[in-house]
Coordinates of C-alpha atoms in Angstrom, one line a residue:
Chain A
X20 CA 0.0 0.0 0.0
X21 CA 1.3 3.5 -0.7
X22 CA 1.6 5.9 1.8
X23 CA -1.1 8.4 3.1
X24 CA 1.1 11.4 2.6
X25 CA 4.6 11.2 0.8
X26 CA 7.2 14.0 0.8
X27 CA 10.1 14.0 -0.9
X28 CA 13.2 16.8 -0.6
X29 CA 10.8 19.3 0.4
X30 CA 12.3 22.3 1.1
X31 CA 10.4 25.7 2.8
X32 CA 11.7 29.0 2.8
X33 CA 10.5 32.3 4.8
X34 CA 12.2 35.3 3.0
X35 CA 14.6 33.1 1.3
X36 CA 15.6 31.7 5.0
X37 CA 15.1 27.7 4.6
X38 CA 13.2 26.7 7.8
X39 CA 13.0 22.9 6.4
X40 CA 15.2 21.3 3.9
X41 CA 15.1 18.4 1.7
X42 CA 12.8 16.9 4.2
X43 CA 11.3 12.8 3.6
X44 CA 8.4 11.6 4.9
X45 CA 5.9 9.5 4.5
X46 CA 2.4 8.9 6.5
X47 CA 0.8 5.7 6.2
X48 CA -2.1 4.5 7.2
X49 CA -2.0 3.6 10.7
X50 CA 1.1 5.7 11.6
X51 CA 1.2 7.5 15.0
X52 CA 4.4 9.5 14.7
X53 CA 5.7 11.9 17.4
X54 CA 7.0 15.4 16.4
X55 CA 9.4 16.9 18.1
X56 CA 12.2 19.7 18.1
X57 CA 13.6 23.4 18.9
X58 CA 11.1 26.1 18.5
X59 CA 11.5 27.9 15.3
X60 CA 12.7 24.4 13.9
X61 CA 9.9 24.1 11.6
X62 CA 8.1 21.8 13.1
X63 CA 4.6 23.4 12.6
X64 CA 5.6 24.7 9.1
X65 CA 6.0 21.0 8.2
X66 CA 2.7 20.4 10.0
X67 CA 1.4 23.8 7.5
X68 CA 3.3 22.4 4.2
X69 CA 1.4 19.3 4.5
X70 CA -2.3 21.2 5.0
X71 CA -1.2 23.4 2.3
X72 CA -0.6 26.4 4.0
X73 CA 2.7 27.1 3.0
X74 CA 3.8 26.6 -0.3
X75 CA 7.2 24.8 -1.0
X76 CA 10.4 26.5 -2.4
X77 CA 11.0 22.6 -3.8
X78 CA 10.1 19.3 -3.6
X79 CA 6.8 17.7 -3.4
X80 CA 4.0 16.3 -1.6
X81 CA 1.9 13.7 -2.6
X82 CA -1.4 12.2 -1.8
X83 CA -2.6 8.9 -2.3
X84 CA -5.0 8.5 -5.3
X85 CA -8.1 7.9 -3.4
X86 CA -7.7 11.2 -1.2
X87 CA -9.7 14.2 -2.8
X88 CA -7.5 16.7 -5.0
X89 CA -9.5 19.8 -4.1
X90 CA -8.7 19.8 -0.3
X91 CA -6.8 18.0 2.3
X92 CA -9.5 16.2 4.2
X93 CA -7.5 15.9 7.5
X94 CA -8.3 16.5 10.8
X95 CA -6.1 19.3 12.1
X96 CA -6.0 20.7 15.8
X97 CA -3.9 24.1 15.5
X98 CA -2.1 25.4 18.5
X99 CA -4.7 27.2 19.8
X100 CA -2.6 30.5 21.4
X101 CA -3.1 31.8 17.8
X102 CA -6.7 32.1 18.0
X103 CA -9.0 35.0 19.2
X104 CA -10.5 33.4 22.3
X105 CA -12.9 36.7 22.7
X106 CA -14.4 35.6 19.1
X107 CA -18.2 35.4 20.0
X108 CA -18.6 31.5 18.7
X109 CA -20.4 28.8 20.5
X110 CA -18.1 25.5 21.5
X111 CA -21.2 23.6 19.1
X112 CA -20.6 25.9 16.4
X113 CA -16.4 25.3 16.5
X114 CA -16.8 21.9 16.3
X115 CA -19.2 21.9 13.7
X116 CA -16.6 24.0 11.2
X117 CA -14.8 21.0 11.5
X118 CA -17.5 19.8 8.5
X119 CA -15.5 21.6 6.6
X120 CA -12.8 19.5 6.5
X121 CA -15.1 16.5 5.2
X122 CA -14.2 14.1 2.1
X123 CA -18.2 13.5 1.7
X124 CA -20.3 15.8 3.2
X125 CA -23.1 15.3 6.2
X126 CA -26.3 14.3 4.8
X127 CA -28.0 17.4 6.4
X128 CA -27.5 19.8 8.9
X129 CA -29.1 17.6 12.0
X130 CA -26.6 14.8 10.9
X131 CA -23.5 17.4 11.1
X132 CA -25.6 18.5 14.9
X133 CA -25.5 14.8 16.0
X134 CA -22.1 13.9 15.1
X135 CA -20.9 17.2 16.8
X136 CA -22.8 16.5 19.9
X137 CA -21.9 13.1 20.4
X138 CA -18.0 14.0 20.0
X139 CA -18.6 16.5 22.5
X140 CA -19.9 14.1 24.6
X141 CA -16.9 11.4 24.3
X142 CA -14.9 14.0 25.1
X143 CA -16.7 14.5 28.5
X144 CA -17.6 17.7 27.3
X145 CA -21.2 18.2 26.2
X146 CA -21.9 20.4 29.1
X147 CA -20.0 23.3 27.7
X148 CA -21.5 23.4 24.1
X149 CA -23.4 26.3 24.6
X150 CA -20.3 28.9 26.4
X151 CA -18.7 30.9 24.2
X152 CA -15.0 30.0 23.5
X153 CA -13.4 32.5 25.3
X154 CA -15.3 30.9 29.0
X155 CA -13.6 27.8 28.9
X156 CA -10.4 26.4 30.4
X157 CA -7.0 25.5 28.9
X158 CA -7.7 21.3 28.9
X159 CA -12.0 22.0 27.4
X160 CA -10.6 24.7 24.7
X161 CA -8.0 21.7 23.7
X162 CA -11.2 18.6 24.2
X163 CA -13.3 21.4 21.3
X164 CA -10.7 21.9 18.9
X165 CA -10.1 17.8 19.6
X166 CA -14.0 17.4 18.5
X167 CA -13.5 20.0 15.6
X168 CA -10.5 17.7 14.3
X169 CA -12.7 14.5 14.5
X170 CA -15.9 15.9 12.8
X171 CA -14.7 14.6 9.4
X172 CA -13.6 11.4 10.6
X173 CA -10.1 12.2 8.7
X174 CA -7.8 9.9 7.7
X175 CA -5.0 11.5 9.3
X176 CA -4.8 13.7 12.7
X177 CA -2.8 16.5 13.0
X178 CA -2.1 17.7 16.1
X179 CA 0.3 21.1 16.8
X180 CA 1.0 20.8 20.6
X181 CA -2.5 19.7 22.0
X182 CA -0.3 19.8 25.5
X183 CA -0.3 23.5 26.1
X184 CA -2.1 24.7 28.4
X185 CA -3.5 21.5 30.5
X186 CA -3.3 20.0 33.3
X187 CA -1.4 16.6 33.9
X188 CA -4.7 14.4 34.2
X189 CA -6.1 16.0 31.0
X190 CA -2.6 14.9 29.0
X191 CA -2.9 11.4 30.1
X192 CA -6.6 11.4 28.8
X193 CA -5.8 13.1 25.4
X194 CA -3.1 10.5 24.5
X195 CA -4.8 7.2 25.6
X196 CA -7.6 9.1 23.8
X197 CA -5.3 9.1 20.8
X198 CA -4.0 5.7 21.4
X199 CA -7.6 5.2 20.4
X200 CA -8.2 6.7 18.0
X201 CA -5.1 5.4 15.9
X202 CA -6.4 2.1 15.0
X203 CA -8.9 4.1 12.7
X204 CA -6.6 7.1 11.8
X205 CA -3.2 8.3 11.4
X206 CA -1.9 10.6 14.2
X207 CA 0.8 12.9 13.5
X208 CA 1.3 14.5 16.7
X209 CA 3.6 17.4 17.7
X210 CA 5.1 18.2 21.2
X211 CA 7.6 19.6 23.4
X212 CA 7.2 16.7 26.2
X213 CA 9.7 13.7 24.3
X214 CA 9.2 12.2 27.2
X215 CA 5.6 11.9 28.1
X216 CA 4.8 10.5 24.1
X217 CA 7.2 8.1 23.5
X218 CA 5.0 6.2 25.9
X219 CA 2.4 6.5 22.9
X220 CA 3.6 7.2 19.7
X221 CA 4.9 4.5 17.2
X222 CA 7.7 6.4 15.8
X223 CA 9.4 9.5 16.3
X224 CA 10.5 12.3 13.7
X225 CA 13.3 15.3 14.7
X226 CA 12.7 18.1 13.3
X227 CA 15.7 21.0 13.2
X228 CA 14.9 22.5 9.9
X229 CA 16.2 18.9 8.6
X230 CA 14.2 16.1 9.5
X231 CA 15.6 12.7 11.1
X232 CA 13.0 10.1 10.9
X233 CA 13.2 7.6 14.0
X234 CA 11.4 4.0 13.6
X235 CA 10.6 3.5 17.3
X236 CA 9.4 5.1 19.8
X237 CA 12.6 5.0 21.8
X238 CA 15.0 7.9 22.0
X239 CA 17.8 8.3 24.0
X240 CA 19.8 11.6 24.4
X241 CA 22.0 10.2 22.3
X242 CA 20.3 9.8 19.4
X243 CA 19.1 13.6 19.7
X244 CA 22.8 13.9 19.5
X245 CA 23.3 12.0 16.1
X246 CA 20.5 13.9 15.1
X247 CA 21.8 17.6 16.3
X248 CA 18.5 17.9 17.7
X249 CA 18.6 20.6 20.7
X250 CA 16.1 19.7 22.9
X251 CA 14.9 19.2 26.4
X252 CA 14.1 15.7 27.6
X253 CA 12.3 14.8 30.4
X254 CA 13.3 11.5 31.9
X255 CA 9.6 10.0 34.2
X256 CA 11.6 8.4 36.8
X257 CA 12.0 8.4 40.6
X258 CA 14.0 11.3 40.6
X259 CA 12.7 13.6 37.7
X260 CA 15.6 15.5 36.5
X261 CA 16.4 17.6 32.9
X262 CA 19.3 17.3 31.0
X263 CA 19.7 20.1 28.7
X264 CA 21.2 19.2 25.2
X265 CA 22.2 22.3 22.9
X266 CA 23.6 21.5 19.8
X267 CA 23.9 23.4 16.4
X268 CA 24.0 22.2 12.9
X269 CA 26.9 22.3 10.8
Chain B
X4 CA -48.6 63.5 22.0
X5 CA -50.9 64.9 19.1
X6 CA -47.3 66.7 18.5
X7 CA -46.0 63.1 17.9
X8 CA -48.2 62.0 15.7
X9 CA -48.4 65.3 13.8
X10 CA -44.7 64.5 13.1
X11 CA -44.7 60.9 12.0
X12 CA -47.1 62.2 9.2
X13 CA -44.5 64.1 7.8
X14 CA -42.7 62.7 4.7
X15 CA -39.3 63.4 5.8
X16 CA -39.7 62.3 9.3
X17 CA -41.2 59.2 7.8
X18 CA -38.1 58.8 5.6
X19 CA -35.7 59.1 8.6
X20 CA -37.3 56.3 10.4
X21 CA -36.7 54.2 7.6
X22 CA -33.6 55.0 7.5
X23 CA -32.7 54.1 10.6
X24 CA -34.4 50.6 10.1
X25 CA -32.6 50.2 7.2
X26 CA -29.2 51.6 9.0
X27 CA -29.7 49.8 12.4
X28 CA -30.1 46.2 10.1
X29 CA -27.0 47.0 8.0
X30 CA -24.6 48.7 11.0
X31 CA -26.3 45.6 13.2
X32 CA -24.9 42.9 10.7
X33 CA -21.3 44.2 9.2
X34 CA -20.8 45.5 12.6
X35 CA -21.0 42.1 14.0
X36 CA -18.7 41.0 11.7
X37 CA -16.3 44.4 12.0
X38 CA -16.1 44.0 15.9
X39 CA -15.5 40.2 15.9
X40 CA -13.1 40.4 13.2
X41 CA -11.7 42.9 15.5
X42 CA -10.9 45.3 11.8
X43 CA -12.6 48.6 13.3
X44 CA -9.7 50.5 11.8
X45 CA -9.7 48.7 8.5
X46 CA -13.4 50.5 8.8
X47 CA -12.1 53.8 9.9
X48 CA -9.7 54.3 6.9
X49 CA -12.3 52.9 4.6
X50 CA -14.9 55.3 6.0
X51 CA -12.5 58.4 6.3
X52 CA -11.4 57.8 2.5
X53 CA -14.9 58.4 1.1
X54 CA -14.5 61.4 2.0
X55 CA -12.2 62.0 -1.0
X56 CA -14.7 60.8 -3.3
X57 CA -17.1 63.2 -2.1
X58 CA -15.0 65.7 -2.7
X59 CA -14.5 64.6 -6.4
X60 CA -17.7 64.6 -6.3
X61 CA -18.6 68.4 -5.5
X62 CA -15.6 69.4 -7.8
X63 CA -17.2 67.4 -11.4
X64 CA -20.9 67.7 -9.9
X65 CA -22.2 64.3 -9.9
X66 CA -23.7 62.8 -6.9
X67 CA -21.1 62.5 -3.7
X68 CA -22.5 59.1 -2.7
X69 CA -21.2 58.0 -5.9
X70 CA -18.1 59.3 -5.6
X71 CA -18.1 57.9 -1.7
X72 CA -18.4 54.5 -2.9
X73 CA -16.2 54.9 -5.5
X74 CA -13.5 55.3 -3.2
X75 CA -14.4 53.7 -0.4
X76 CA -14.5 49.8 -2.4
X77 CA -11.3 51.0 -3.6
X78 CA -9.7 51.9 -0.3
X79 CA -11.0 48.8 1.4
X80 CA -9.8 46.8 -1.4
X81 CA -6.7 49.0 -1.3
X82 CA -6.1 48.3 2.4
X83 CA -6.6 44.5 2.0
X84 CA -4.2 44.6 -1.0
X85 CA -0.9 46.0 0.4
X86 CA -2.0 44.2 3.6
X87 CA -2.1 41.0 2.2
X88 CA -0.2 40.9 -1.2
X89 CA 2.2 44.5 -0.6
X90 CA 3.5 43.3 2.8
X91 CA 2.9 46.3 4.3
X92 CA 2.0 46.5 8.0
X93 CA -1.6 46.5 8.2
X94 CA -2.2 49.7 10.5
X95 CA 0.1 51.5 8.6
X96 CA -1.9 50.6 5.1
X97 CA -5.0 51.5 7.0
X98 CA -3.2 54.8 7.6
X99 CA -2.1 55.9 4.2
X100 CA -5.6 54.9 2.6
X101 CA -7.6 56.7 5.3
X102 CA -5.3 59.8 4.7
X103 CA -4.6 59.6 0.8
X104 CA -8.8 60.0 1.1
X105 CA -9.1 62.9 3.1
X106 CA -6.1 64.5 1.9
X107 CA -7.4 64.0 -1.5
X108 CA -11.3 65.4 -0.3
X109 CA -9.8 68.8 1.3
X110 CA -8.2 69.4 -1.7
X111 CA -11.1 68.2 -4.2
X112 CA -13.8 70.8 -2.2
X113 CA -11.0 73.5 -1.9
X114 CA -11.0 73.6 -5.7
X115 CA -14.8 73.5 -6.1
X116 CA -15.9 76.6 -6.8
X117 CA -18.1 78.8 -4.7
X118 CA -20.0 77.3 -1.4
X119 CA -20.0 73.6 -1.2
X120 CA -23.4 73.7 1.6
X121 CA -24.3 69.8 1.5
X122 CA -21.0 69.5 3.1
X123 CA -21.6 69.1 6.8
X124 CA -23.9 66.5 6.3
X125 CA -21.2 63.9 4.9
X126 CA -19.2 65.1 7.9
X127 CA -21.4 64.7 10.7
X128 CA -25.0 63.1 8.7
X129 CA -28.6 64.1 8.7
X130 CA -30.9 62.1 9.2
X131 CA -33.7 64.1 8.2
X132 CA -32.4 64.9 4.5
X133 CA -32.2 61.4 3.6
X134 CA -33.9 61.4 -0.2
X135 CA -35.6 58.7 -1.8
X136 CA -32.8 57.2 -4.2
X137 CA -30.7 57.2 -1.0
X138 CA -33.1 55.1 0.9
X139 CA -33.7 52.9 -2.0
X140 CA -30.0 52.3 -2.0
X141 CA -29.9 51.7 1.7
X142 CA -32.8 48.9 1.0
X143 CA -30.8 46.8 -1.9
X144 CA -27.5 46.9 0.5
X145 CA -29.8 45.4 3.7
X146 CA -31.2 42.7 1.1
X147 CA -27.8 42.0 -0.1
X148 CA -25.9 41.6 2.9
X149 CA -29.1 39.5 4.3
X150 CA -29.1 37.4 1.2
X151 CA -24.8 36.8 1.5
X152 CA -25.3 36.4 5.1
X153 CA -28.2 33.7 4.7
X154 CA -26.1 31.6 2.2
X155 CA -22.7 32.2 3.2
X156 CA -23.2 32.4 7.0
X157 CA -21.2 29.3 7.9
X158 CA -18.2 29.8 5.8
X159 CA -18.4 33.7 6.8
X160 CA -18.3 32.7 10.6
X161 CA -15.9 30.3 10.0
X162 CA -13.5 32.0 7.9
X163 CA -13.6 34.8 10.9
X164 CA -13.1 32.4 13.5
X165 CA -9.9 30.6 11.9
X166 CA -8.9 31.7 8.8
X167 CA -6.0 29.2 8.4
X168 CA -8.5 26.6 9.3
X169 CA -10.7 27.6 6.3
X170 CA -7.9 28.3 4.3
X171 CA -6.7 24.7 4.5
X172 CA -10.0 23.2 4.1
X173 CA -10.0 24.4 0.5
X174 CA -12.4 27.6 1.2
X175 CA -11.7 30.3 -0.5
X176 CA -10.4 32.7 1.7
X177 CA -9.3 35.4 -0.1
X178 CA -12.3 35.7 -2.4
X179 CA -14.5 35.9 0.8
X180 CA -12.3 38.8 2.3
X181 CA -13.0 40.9 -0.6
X182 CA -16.5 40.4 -0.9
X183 CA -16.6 41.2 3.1
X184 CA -14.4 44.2 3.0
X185 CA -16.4 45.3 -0.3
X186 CA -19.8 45.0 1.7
X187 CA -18.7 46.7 4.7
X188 CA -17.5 49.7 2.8
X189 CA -20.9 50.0 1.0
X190 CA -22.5 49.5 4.6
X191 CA -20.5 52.7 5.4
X192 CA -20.6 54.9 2.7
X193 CA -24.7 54.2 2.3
X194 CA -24.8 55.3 6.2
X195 CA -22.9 58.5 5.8
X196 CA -26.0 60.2 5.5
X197 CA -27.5 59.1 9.0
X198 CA -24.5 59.5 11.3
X199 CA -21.5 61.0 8.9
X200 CA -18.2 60.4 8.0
X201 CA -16.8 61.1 11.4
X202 CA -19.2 59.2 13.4
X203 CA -20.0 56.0 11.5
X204 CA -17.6 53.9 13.2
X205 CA -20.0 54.3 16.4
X206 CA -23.4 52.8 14.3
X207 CA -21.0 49.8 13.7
X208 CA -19.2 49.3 17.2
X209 CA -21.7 50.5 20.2
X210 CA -24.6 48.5 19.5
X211 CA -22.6 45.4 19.3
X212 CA -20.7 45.9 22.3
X213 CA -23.9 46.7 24.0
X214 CA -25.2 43.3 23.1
X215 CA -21.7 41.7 23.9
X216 CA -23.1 42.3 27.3
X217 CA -25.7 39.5 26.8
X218 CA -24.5 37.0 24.4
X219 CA -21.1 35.9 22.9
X220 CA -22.9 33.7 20.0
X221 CA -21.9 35.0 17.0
X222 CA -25.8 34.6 16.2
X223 CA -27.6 36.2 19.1
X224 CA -24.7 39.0 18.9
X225 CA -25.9 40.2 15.4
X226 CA -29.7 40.3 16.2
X227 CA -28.9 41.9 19.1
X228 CA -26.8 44.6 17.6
X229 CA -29.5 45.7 14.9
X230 CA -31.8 45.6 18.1
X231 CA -29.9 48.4 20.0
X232 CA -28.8 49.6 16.8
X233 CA -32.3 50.8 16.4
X234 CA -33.3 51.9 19.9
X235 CA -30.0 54.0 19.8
X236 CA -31.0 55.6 15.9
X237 CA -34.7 55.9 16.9
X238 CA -34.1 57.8 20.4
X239 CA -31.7 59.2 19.3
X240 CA -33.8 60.9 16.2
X241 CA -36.7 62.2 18.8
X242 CA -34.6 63.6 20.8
X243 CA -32.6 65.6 18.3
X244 CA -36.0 66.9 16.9
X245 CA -37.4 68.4 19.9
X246 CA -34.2 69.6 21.4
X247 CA -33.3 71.1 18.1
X248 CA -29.9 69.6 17.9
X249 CA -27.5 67.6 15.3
X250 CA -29.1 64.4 14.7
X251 CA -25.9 62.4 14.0
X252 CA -24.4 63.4 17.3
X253 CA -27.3 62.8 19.0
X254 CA -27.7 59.0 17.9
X255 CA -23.9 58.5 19.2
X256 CA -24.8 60.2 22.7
X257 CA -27.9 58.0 22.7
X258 CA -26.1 55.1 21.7
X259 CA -23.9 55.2 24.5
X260 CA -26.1 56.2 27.1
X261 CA -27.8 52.8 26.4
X262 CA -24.7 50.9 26.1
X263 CA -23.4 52.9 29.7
X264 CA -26.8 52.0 31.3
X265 CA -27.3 48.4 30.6
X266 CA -23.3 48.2 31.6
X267 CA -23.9 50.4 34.8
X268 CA -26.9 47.8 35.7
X269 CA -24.9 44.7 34.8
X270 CA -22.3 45.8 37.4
X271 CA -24.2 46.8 40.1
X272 CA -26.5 43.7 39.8
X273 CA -23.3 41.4 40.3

C-alpha cells in the first residue's frame, strides 16, 4: 500500500531563509508519529506544508490517489494560542466548522448536529456546548478543537502541541484518547514533552529544519545527538531530572 | 402626543425612520462582523477615504455618494491589498488609505468653486435629508448583505473564527475577504448620510458591544446589535428633533447612554 502522505526533498523558505530542507516523509495509514524539536525548527511549518498552508520552495508532496484533490481532508488541531479566544462562537458551532474539513459531506444539517454533539460528549464535554469559547479552560478549549479535528472522521490527525495549556490528568486522557483513536486514523502528533509521548507514539520524527526520521518510539539523548537535535528531555523516573542538550547544525 | 403624531405624518420624518431601520439592520450585521473580526480600523480608513470621493464629487458635480463608494470599495480593497499581497503593516496601510482619502477630499472641495453647503452633512450626517434614491439604496444593500449572510453564513463565521483553518480546508479565503471588506465599505458609505463620515464607526461598534453584554454567540450577537442599533437611531432621532440639535451626534450620545446604562446595571447587579 502506498503511503497516506509522501514527501520527498521538500524544502520551505520564509524570506529566502530555509526553515525545512530536503525533508522525507511519509504517512501511512496507521502511523502514530511523534514530532518533536527546537522552537523555530519548523516543526509546525511541516505540519502547515502538509495542510497546504505554505507553499514549497521545492520538492513535493503527494497524496494517495483515493484522497480528494480539491482539499486536504485531514483532521487538524492548530495550536490554539493563535486564535482570538474573545471571538463570539459557540463550542457547538467550533466543532461543527470541522464539516468543513469533510471528504463527503453530512447528509444534512441535523446529521452534522449529531455527530458534533456526540464528540462533545466522548470528550466529556457536552456540558459546555453552549459557552462561548473565550469561557472555557485551557484542557476544554484543547477537548473542542479535539472534536473539531474529529468531525470529518479524517484519515489522518494532526495535532500542533494539544499539551499546552492543560493539566497533567487531561494529558494522560488526550493521548490514551489518541492511542484510540489510531487504529482508525493516522496521528501525527507534535510536542515539546519527548518524554511523556514516547509512551504513545509508534515512531518519532526530529525536526531541526532537517528532518531525522526515528522507527521506534525510543530515543535516548543520544540519538538527539546524532540527530543535532537541541532539545529538552524529560526522563519520568523516581527522581525527575532535565538534561539540557544544545547542539547546532553544521 | 398629538405633537408626535403630527410628526410621523410628515414625509421626511417618515423617511428618517426608515432610514434608521434600514441603518440599524446594516450597522447591526457588518458591525457584527467588524467587531469580531476585530478590523474597526480597517473601517475607519475605509470610512474616512470616502471622504475623497465626495470631494471629487462636489468638484465634477455628480452625486457624492457615488463618488463615496467609489472610493471607499477602492480603499477597502486597497487596504486589503498592500496588507495582504504588498506586505505592508496593516495599520500603517490602514493609515495611508484613510489619509490619501481625506487628503485628496480637502483638496477636491478647496478647488470647487463657490460654497460647497451639502457639506456638513457627509461630515457629521442628517438624518432628516435622507432622499428617496438614497433610501432605495440603503434597502438593496440590507437585502444583499441578508441574502450573503443567509447563504454564506457558515463559511463567513468560520472564515472569521480561523482563517487558516478555512484556508486549509479548501475555502476560498481570499475571495470571501473581498467580498466582506467590499460589503462593509458599502455598509458605510450608504450610512454616511444618517451619522457622517466622522461618526460612523460608532453605528458599527456600540450596538454590538452593548449586546456583547448579553451573548457571545456570533448569532444572538448580530440580532442583538440591529436591536440596540435601532433603539440608539430611533431615540436618538426624537430627541434631536425636539431639542433642536444635530441628529448624527445625537444618535452617538444616545447610543452610548444605552450601552453605559445596561453596563452600569450589569455591574451593580453582580
Amino acid at each position: 500500500m502506498k503511503p497516506l502522505v509522501d514527501i520527498q526533498h521538500l524544502t520551505v523558505a520564509y524570506d529566502g531563509e530555509p526553515v525545512l530542507q530536503e525533508v522525507n516523509l511519509q504517512i501511512a495509514d496507521r502511523d502514530f508519529i511523534g514530532m518533536i524539536g527546537p522552537n523555530g525548527g519548523g516543526k509546525t511549518t511541516l505540519l502547515k506544508a502538509i495542510l497546504g498552508l505554505v507553499k514549497p520552495l521545492s520538492g513535493t508532496i503527494v497524496f494517495r490517489d483515493d484522497l480528494p484533490r480539491t482539499q486536504r481532508p485531514f483532521g487538524y488541531l492548530p495550536q490554539v494560542k493563535h486564535l482570538d479566544k474573545k471571538f463570539p462562537i459557540t463550542v457547538t458551532d467550533v466543532v461543527r466548522s470541522g464539516a468543513l474539513m469533510c471528504e463527503k459531506p453530512f447528509r444534512n444539517k441535523r446529521e452534522e448536529l449529531e455527530k458534533a454533539l456526540s464528540l462533545l460528549d466522548e470528550m466529556g464535554v457536552a456540558d459546555i456546548r453552549h459557552k462561548a469559547i473565550g469561557e472555557l479552560s485551557g484542557g476544554q478549549m484543547q477537548r473542542v478543537f479535539l472534536c473539531r479535528a474529529l468531525l470529518s472522521n479524517p484519515r489522518l490527525l494532526i495535532l500542533d502541541e494539544p499539551d499546552t495549556f492543560v493539566d497533567n490528568r487531561f494529558e494522560g486522557e488526550l493521548y490514551e484518547k489518541l492511542r484510540q483513536l489510531n487504529r482508525e486514523m493516522a496521528i501525527l502528533l507534535v510536542s515539546h514533552d519527548v518524554g511523556t509521548i514516547s509512551g504513545y507514539v509508534k515512531t518519532i520524527a526530529c525536526v531541526n529544519r532537517f528532518l531525522h526520521y526515528h522507527p521506534s518510539n525510543i530515543i535516548t539523548a543520544r540519538d538527539l545527538e546524532i540527530y543535532n537535535c537541541p532539545l529538552q528531555i524529560i526522563f519520568h523516573g523516581e527522581v525527575p531530572h532535565t538534561v539540557l542538550k544544545t547542539h547546532h547544525h553544521e | 402626543m398629538s405633537e408626535l403624531i403630527e410628526l410621523l405624518g410628515y414625509d421626511f420624518f417618515q423617511k428618517a425612520l426608515l432610514a434608521a431601520v434600514f441603518a440599524s439592520i446594516s450597522c447591526g450585521i457588518a458591525g457584527t462582523y467588524i467587531v469580531s473580526r476585530r478590523i474597526v480600523f480597517i473601517s475607519g480608513g475605509i470610512t474616512h477615504s470616502s471622504f475623497g470621493g465626495i470631494g471629487l464629487a462636489f468638484l465634477l458635480g455628480f452625486n457624492p455618494l457615488v463618488g463615496a463608494v467609489l472610493f471607499a470599495v477602492l480603499s477597502a480593497l486597497g487596504i486589503q491589498f498592500f496588507t495582504s499581497q504588498a506586505g505592508i503593516r496593516e495599520d500603517s496601510s490602514i493609515a495611508i488609505w484613510w489619509s490619501l482619502g481625506m487628503a485628496l477630499g480637502v483638496i477636491f472641495v478647496f478647488m470647487t468653486p463657490g460654497y460647497t453647503p451639502n457639506l456638513m452633512s457627509y461630515l457629521f450626517g442628517n438624518i432628516l435629508t435622507v432622499s428617496r434614491g438614497e433610501l432605495w439604496a440603503m434597502l438593496l444593500l440590507n437585502l444583499l448583505l441578508l441574502a450573503i449572510f443567509y447563504f454564506f453564513f457558515r463559511k463567513i463565521l468560520y472564515i472569521a473564527f480561523d482563517e487558516e483553518f478555512a484556508r486549509a480546508a479548501g475555502i476560498r479565503v481570499n475571495f470571501f475577504n473581498y467580498l466582506m471588506i467590499t460589503l462593509i465599505a458599502l455598509t458605510v458609505v450608504l450610512n454616511i448620510r444618517v451619522v457622517g463620515i466622522i461618526l460612523i464607526l460608532s453605528l458599527l461598534t456600540i450596538p454590538q458591544a452593548t449586546a456583547n453584554l448579553f451573548t457571545r454567540d456570533f448569532r444572538k450577537l448580530m440580532l442583538l446589535s440591529v436591536f440596540f442599533a435601532f433603539a440608539g437611531t430611533l431615540s436618538g432621532l426624537f430627541v434631536s428633533y425636539f431639542l433642536n440639535i444635530p441628529s448624527g451626534a445625537t444618535i452617538i450620545f444616545t447610543l452610548i447612554i444605552i450601552f453605559g446604562a445596561l453596563r452600569g446595571f450589569q455591574f451593580l447587579r453582580r
